[in-house]
Amino acid sequence: MKSEINFYQVDETIIKSLAPLLLKILDEKKKVLVFCADSMQIREFDSALWSYGRNKFIPHATIFDREFELERQPVLLTDKEENLNKADYLVFLREPSEAFVSSFKRVFYFYEQGKFSTKIKPTNSYRKENGKWVKLGY
């Protein structure tokens, strides 16, 4: 399967840019796997998603949540290259293998300016300007 790969250069914390995308994916009734660098990053994002916005949280589970059926989770945070929730979409925060990337319909990579580090080639690339995502032409 040919994946659509979208890169997003953020001007704020990655979680602040990522949260609206996760909400949109949930609205579409799709599932997403968030591929984190390590267990510390999983815990950091887990905490942030529980308290996103005022009176809001984003429903999710982590690879450490053994009491949940991981396959049923709409958003799953992991550091393993396993699609345990049968997600349609992948968000990666550390570089996965190309074979893993190709198993998803859509792929998203969020990075801070000056911290771009991946060999994976994007289909589309965006940067936030004046609060709006602008497609970069290259």
JSON list of C-alpha atoms in Angstrom, two decimals:
[
{"chain": "A", "resi": 1, "resn": "MET", "atom": "CA", "xyz": [0.00, 0.00, 0.00]},
{"chain": "A", "resi": 2, "resn": "LYS", "atom": "CA", "xyz": [1.27, 3.48, -0.87]},
{"chain": "A", "resi": 3, "resn": "SER", "atom": "CA", "xyz": [1.03, 5.68, 2.22]},
{"chain": "A", "resi": 4, "resn": "GLU", "atom": "CA", "xyz": [0.27, 9.39, 2.17]},
{"chain": "A", "resi": 5, "resn": "ILE", "atom": "CA", "xyz": [3.06, 10.88, 4.29]},
{"chain": "A", "resi": 6, "resn": "ASN", "atom": "CA", "xyz": [2.57, 14.36, 5.76]},
{"chain": "A", "resi": 7, "resn": "PHE", "atom": "CA", "xyz": [5.22, 16.34, 7.62]},
{"chain": "A", "resi": 8, "resn": "TYR", "atom": "CA", "xyz": [4.35, 19.24, 9.94]},
{"chain": "A", "resi": 9, "resn": "GLN", "atom": "CA", "xyz": [6.90, 21.76, 11.21]},
{"chain": "A", "resi": 10, "resn": "VAL", "atom": "CA", "xyz": [5.50, 23.09, 14.49]},
{"chain": "A", "resi": 11, "resn": "ASP", "atom": "CA", "xyz": [6.11, 26.42, 16.17]},
{"chain": "A", "resi": 12, "resn": "GLU", "atom": "CA", "xyz": [4.82, 25.26, 19.56]},
{"chain": "A", "resi": 13, "resn": "THR", "atom": "CA", "xyz": [5.06, 22.03, 21.49]},
{"chain": "A", "resi": 14, "resn": "ILE", "atom": "CA", "xyz": [4.38, 18.93, 19.42]},
{"chain": "A", "resi": 15, "resn": "ILE", "atom": "CA", "xyz": [1.50, 17.86, 21.69]},
{"chain": "A", "resi": 16, "resn": "LYS", "atom": "CA", "xyz": [-0.31, 21.18, 21.13]},
{"chain": "A", "resi": 17, "resn": "SER", "atom": "CA", "xyz": [-0.13, 20.67, 17.37]},
{"chain": "A", "resi": 18, "resn": "LEU", "atom": "CA", "xyz": [-0.84, 16.95, 17.52]},
{"chain": "A", "resi": 19, "resn": "ALA", "atom": "CA", "xyz": [-3.96, 17.10, 19.73]},
{"chain": "A", "resi": 20, "resn": "PRO", "atom": "CA", "xyz": [-6.24, 18.78, 17.12]},
{"chain": "A", "resi": 21, "resn": "LEU", "atom": "CA", "xyz": [-5.19, 16.15, 14.55]},
{"chain": "A", "resi": 22, "resn": "LEU", "atom": "CA", "xyz": [-6.05, 13.34, 16.98]},
{"chain": "A", "resi": 23, "resn": "LEU", "atom": "CA", "xyz": [-9.48, 14.89, 17.60]},
{"chain": "A", "resi": 24, "resn": "LYS", "atom": "CA", "xyz": [-10.07, 15.11, 13.84]},
{"chain": "A", "resi": 25, "resn": "ILE", "atom": "CA", "xyz": [-9.09, 11.46, 13.39]},
{"chain": "A", "resi": 26, "resn": "LEU", "atom": "CA", "xyz": [-11.50, 10.48, 16.18]},
{"chain": "A", "resi": 27, "resn": "ASP", "atom": "CA", "xyz": [-14.26, 12.50, 14.46]},
{"chain": "A", "resi": 28, "resn": "GLU", "atom": "CA", "xyz": [-13.58, 10.50, 11.27]},
{"chain": "A", "resi": 29, "resn": "LYS", "atom": "CA", "xyz": [-14.07, 7.27, 13.30]},
{"chain": "A", "resi": 30, "resn": "LYS", "atom": "CA", "xyz": [-10.53, 6.16, 12.40]},
{"chain": "A", "resi": 31, "resn": "LYS", "atom": "CA", "xyz": [-7.78, 4.79, 14.62]},
{"chain": "A", "resi": 32, "resn": "VAL", "atom": "CA", "xyz": [-4.27, 6.15, 15.06]},
{"chain": "A", "resi": 33, "resn": "LEU", "atom": "CA", "xyz": [-1.07, 4.71, 16.45]},
{"chain": "A", "resi": 34, "resn": "VAL", "atom": "CA", "xyz": [1.34, 7.24, 18.00]},
{"chain": "A", "resi": 35, "resn": "PHE", "atom": "CA", "xyz": [4.88, 5.85, 17.71]},
{"chain": "A", "resi": 36, "resn": "CYS", "atom": "CA", "xyz": [6.92, 7.40, 20.53]},
{"chain": "A", "resi": 37, "resn": "ALA", "atom": "CA", "xyz": [10.68, 7.47, 21.12]},
{"chain": "A", "resi": 38, "resn": "ASP", "atom": "CA", "xyz": [10.58, 5.68, 24.48]},
{"chain": "A", "resi": 39, "resn": "SER", "atom": "CA", "xyz": [8.55, 4.97, 27.62]},
{"chain": "A", "resi": 40, "resn": "MET", "atom": "CA", "xyz": [9.29, 8.44, 29.01]},
{"chain": "A", "resi": 41, "resn": "GLN", "atom": "CA", "xyz": [7.76, 10.10, 25.94]},
{"chain": "A", "resi": 42, "resn": "ILE", "atom": "CA", "xyz": [4.75, 7.75, 26.12]},
{"chain": "A", "resi": 43, "resn": "ARG", "atom": "CA", "xyz": [4.13, 8.85, 29.73]},
{"chain": "A", "resi": 44, "resn": "GLU", "atom": "CA", "xyz": [4.58, 12.53, 28.82]},
{"chain": "A", "resi": 45, "resn": "PHE", "atom": "CA", "xyz": [2.05, 12.33, 25.97]},
{"chain": "A", "resi": 46, "resn": "ASP", "atom": "CA", "xyz": [-0.30, 10.16, 28.05]},
{"chain": "A", "resi": 47, "resn": "SER", "atom": "CA", "xyz": [-0.44, 12.84, 30.73]},
{"chain": "A", "resi": 48, "resn": "ALA", "atom": "CA", "xyz": [-0.91, 15.64, 28.18]},
{"chain": "A", "resi": 49, "resn": "LEU", "atom": "CA", "xyz": [-3.77, 13.85, 26.40]},
{"chain": "A", "resi": 50, "resn": "TRP", "atom": "CA", "xyz": [-5.65, 13.32, 29.67]},
{"chain": "A", "resi": 51, "resn": "SER", "atom": "CA", "xyz": [-5.61, 17.05, 30.33]},
{"chain": "A", "resi": 52, "resn": "TYR", "atom": "CA", "xyz": [-5.81, 18.53, 26.83]},
{"chain": "A", "resi": 53, "resn": "GLY", "atom": "CA", "xyz": [-7.68, 21.82, 26.92]},
{"chain": "A", "resi": 54, "resn": "ARG", "atom": "CA", "xyz": [-10.10, 22.98, 29.55]},
{"chain": "A", "resi": 55, "resn": "ASN", "atom": "CA", "xyz": [-12.56, 20.22, 30.51]},
{"chain": "A", "resi": 56, "resn": "LYS", "atom": "CA", "xyz": [-11.32, 18.02, 27.64]},
{"chain": "A", "resi": 57, "resn": "PHE", "atom": "CA", "xyz": [-9.31, 14.88, 27.24]},
{"chain": "A", "resi": 58, "resn": "ILE", "atom": "CA", "xyz": [-8.50, 12.75, 24.24]},
{"chain": "A", "resi": 59, "resn": "PRO", "atom": "CA", "xyz": [-9.50, 9.09, 24.75]},
{"chain": "A", "resi": 60, "resn": "HIS", "atom": "CA", "xyz": [-6.45, 6.90, 24.39]},
{"chain": "A", "resi": 61, "resn": "ALA", "atom": "CA", "xyz": [-4.43, 4.07, 25.88]},
{"chain": "A", "resi": 62, "resn": "THR", "atom": "CA", "xyz": [-0.75, 3.26, 26.15]},
{"chain": "A", "resi": 63, "resn": "ILE", "atom": "CA", "xyz": [1.18, 0.07, 25.56]},
{"chain": "A", "resi": 64, "resn": "PHE", "atom": "CA", "xyz": [1.39, -0.17, 29.38]},
{"chain": "A", "resi": 65, "resn": "ASP", "atom": "CA", "xyz": [-2.40, -0.28, 29.87]},
{"chain": "A", "resi": 66, "resn": "ARG", "atom": "CA", "xyz": [-2.82, -4.04, 30.18]},
{"chain": "A", "resi": 67, "resn": "GLU", "atom": "CA", "xyz": [-6.39, -3.77, 31.50]},
{"chain": "A", "resi": 68, "resn": "PHE", "atom": "CA", "xyz": [-7.63, -2.44, 28.13]},
{"chain": "A", "resi": 69, "resn": "GLU", "atom": "CA", "xyz": [-8.19, -4.35, 24.92]},
{"chain": "A", "resi": 70, "resn": "LEU", "atom": "CA", "xyz": [-5.55, -2.51, 22.90]},
{"chain": "A", "resi": 71, "resn": "GLU", "atom": "CA", "xyz": [-7.13, -3.50, 19.58]},
{"chain": "A", "resi": 72, "resn": "ARG", "atom": "CA", "xyz": [-10.25, -1.49, 20.47]},
{"chain": "A", "resi": 73, "resn": "GLN", "atom": "CA", "xyz": [-8.40, 1.74, 21.33]},
{"chain": "A", "resi": 74, "resn": "PRO", "atom": "CA", "xyz": [-8.87, 4.64, 18.87]},
{"chain": "A", "resi": 75, "resn": "VAL", "atom": "CA", "xyz": [-5.56, 6.25, 19.93]},
{"chain": "A", "resi": 76, "resn": "LEU", "atom": "CA", "xyz": [-2.68, 4.09, 21.14]},
{"chain": "A", "resi": 77, "resn": "LEU", "atom": "CA", "xyz": [0.71, 5.35, 22.36]},
{"chain": "A", "resi": 78, "resn": "THR", "atom": "CA", "xyz": [3.56, 2.89, 21.88]},
{"chain": "A", "resi": 79, "resn": "ASP", "atom": "CA", "xyz": [7.29, 2.57, 21.29]},
{"chain": "A", "resi": 80, "resn": "LYS", "atom": "CA", "xyz": [6.95, -0.78, 19.48]},
{"chain": "A", "resi": 81, "resn": "GLU", "atom": "CA", "xyz": [6.59, -1.32, 15.73]},
{"chain": "A", "resi": 82, "resn": "GLU", "atom": "CA", "xyz": [3.36, -3.28, 16.14]},
{"chain": "A", "resi": 83, "resn": "ASN", "atom": "CA", "xyz": [-0.04, -2.05, 14.99]},
{"chain": "A", "resi": 84, "resn": "LEU", "atom": "CA", "xyz": [-1.78, -3.36, 18.10]},
{"chain": "A", "resi": 85, "resn": "ASN", "atom": "CA", "xyz": [-4.94, -1.27, 17.66]},
{"chain": "A", "resi": 86, "resn": "LYS", "atom": "CA", "xyz": [-5.24, -2.00, 13.91]},
{"chain": "A", "resi": 87, "resn": "ALA", "atom": "CA", "xyz": [-4.84, 1.72, 13.18]},
{"chain": "A", "resi": 88, "resn": "ASP", "atom": "CA", "xyz": [-5.44, 3.34, 9.81]},
{"chain": "A", "resi": 89, "resn": "TYR", "atom": "CA", "xyz": [-3.05, 6.20, 10.60]},
{"chain": "A", "resi": 90, "resn": "LEU", "atom": "CA", "xyz": [0.42, 6.50, 12.11]},
{"chain": "A", "resi": 91, "resn": "VAL", "atom": "CA", "xyz": [1.94, 9.49, 13.89]},
{"chain": "A", "resi": 92, "resn": "PHE", "atom": "CA", "xyz": [5.64, 9.01, 14.42]},
{"chain": "A", "resi": 93, "resn": "LEU", "atom": "CA", "xyz": [7.80, 10.92, 16.86]},
{"chain": "A", "resi": 94, "resn": "ARG", "atom": "CA", "xyz": [10.83, 8.74, 16.23]},
{"chain": "A", "resi": 95, "resn": "GLU", "atom": "CA", "xyz": [11.77, 7.19, 12.91]},
{"chain": "A", "resi": 96, "resn": "PRO", "atom": "CA", "xyz": [10.10, 3.85, 12.17]},
{"chain": "A", "resi": 97, "resn": "SER", "atom": "CA", "xyz": [11.15, 1.38, 9.50]},
{"chain": "A", "resi": 98, "resn": "GLU", "atom": "CA", "xyz": [9.89, 1.99, 5.97]},
{"chain": "A", "resi": 99, "resn": "ALA", "atom": "CA", "xyz": [8.06, -1.36, 6.06]},
{"chain": "A", "resi": 100, "resn": "PHE", "atom": "CA", "xyz": [6.15, -0.26, 9.16]},
{"chain": "A", "resi": 101, "resn": "VAL", "atom": "CA", "xyz": [5.27, 3.12, 7.59]},
{"chain": "A", "resi": 102, "resn": "SER", "atom": "CA", "xyz": [3.98, 1.45, 4.43]},
{"chain": "A", "resi": 103, "resn": "SER", "atom": "CA", "xyz": [1.40, -0.54, 6.42]},
{"chain": "A", "resi": 104, "resn": "PHE", "atom": "CA", "xyz": [-0.66, 2.62, 7.16]},
{"chain": "A", "resi": 105, "resn": "LYS", "atom": "CA", "xyz": [-2.96, 4.64, 4.87]},
{"chain": "A", "resi": 106, "resn": "ARG", "atom": "CA", "xyz": [-1.79, 7.99, 6.21]},
{"chain": "A", "resi": 107, "resn": "VAL", "atom": "CA", "xyz": [1.32, 8.94, 8.14]},
{"chain": "A", "resi": 108, "resn": "PHE", "atom": "CA", "xyz": [2.09, 12.13, 10.07]},
{"chain": "A", "resi": 109, "resn": "TYR", "atom": "CA", "xyz": [5.43, 13.43, 11.37]},
{"chain": "A", "resi": 110, "resn": "PHE", "atom": "CA", "xyz": [5.51, 16.47, 13.64]},
{"chain": "A", "resi": 111, "resn": "TYR", "atom": "CA", "xyz": [8.87, 18.13, 14.27]},
{"chain": "A", "resi": 112, "resn": "GLU", "atom": "CA", "xyz": [10.20, 21.31, 15.80]},
{"chain": "A", "resi": 113, "resn": "GLN", "atom": "CA", "xyz": [12.15, 23.74, 13.63]},
{"chain": "A", "resi": 114, "resn": "GLY", "atom": "CA", "xyz": [15.78, 22.68, 13.44]},
{"chain": "A", "resi": 115, "resn": "LYS", "atom": "CA", "xyz": [15.01, 19.20, 14.81]},
{"chain": "A", "resi": 116, "resn": "PHE", "atom": "CA", "xyz": [14.10, 17.42, 11.56]},
{"chain": "A", "resi": 117, "resn": "SER", "atom": "CA", "xyz": [15.57, 13.93, 11.55]},
{"chain": "A", "resi": 118, "resn": "THR", "atom": "CA", "xyz": [14.15, 11.31, 9.24]},
{"chain": "A", "resi": 119, "resn": "LYS", "atom": "CA", "xyz": [15.10, 9.64, 5.98]},
{"chain": "A", "resi": 120, "resn": "ILE", "atom": "CA", "xyz": [11.45, 9.06, 5.09]},
{"chain": "A", "resi": 121, "resn": "LYS", "atom": "CA", "xyz": [10.27, 11.21, 2.18]},
{"chain": "A", "resi": 122, "resn": "PRO", "atom": "CA", "xyz": [7.03, 13.16, 2.58]},
{"chain": "A", "resi": 123, "resn": "THR", "atom": "CA", "xyz": [4.12, 13.31, 0.15]},
{"chain": "A", "resi": 124, "resn": "ASN", "atom": "CA", "xyz": [3.25, 16.75, 1.60]},
{"chain": "A", "resi": 125, "resn": "SER", "atom": "CA", "xyz": [5.00, 19.10, 3.99]},
{"chain": "A", "resi": 126, "resn": "TYR", "atom": "CA", "xyz": [3.46, 21.93, 6.03]},
{"chain": "A", "resi": 127, "resn": "ARG", "atom": "CA", "xyz": [4.55, 24.76, 8.32]},
{"chain": "A", "resi": 128, "resn": "LYS", "atom": "CA", "xyz": [2.41, 26.87, 10.60]},
{"chain": "A", "resi": 129, "resn": "GLU", "atom": "CA", "xyz": [2.27, 30.54, 9.61]},
{"chain": "A", "resi": 130, "resn": "ASN", "atom": "CA", "xyz": [0.01, 33.01, 11.42]},
{"chain": "A", "resi": 131, "resn": "GLY", "atom": "CA", "xyz": [-1.85, 30.13, 13.05]},
{"chain": "A", "resi": 132, "resn": "LYS", "atom": "CA", "xyz": [-2.60, 28.29, 9.78]},
{"chain": "A", "resi": 133, "resn": "TRP", "atom": "CA", "xyz": [-0.96, 25.31, 8.12]},
{"chain": "A", "resi": 134, "resn": "VAL", "atom": "CA", "xyz": [0.72, 26.33, 4.86]},
{"chain": "A", "resi": 135, "resn": "LYS", "atom": "CA", "xyz": [1.87, 23.73, 2.35]},
{"chain": "A", "resi": 136, "resn": "LEU", "atom": "CA", "xyz": [5.56, 23.96, 1.53]},
{"chain": "A", "resi": 137, "resn": "GLY", "atom": "CA", "xyz": [6.53, 23.59, -2.10]},
{"chain": "A", "resi": 138, "resn": "TYR", "atom": "CA", "xyz": [9.52, 21.40, -2.73]}
]
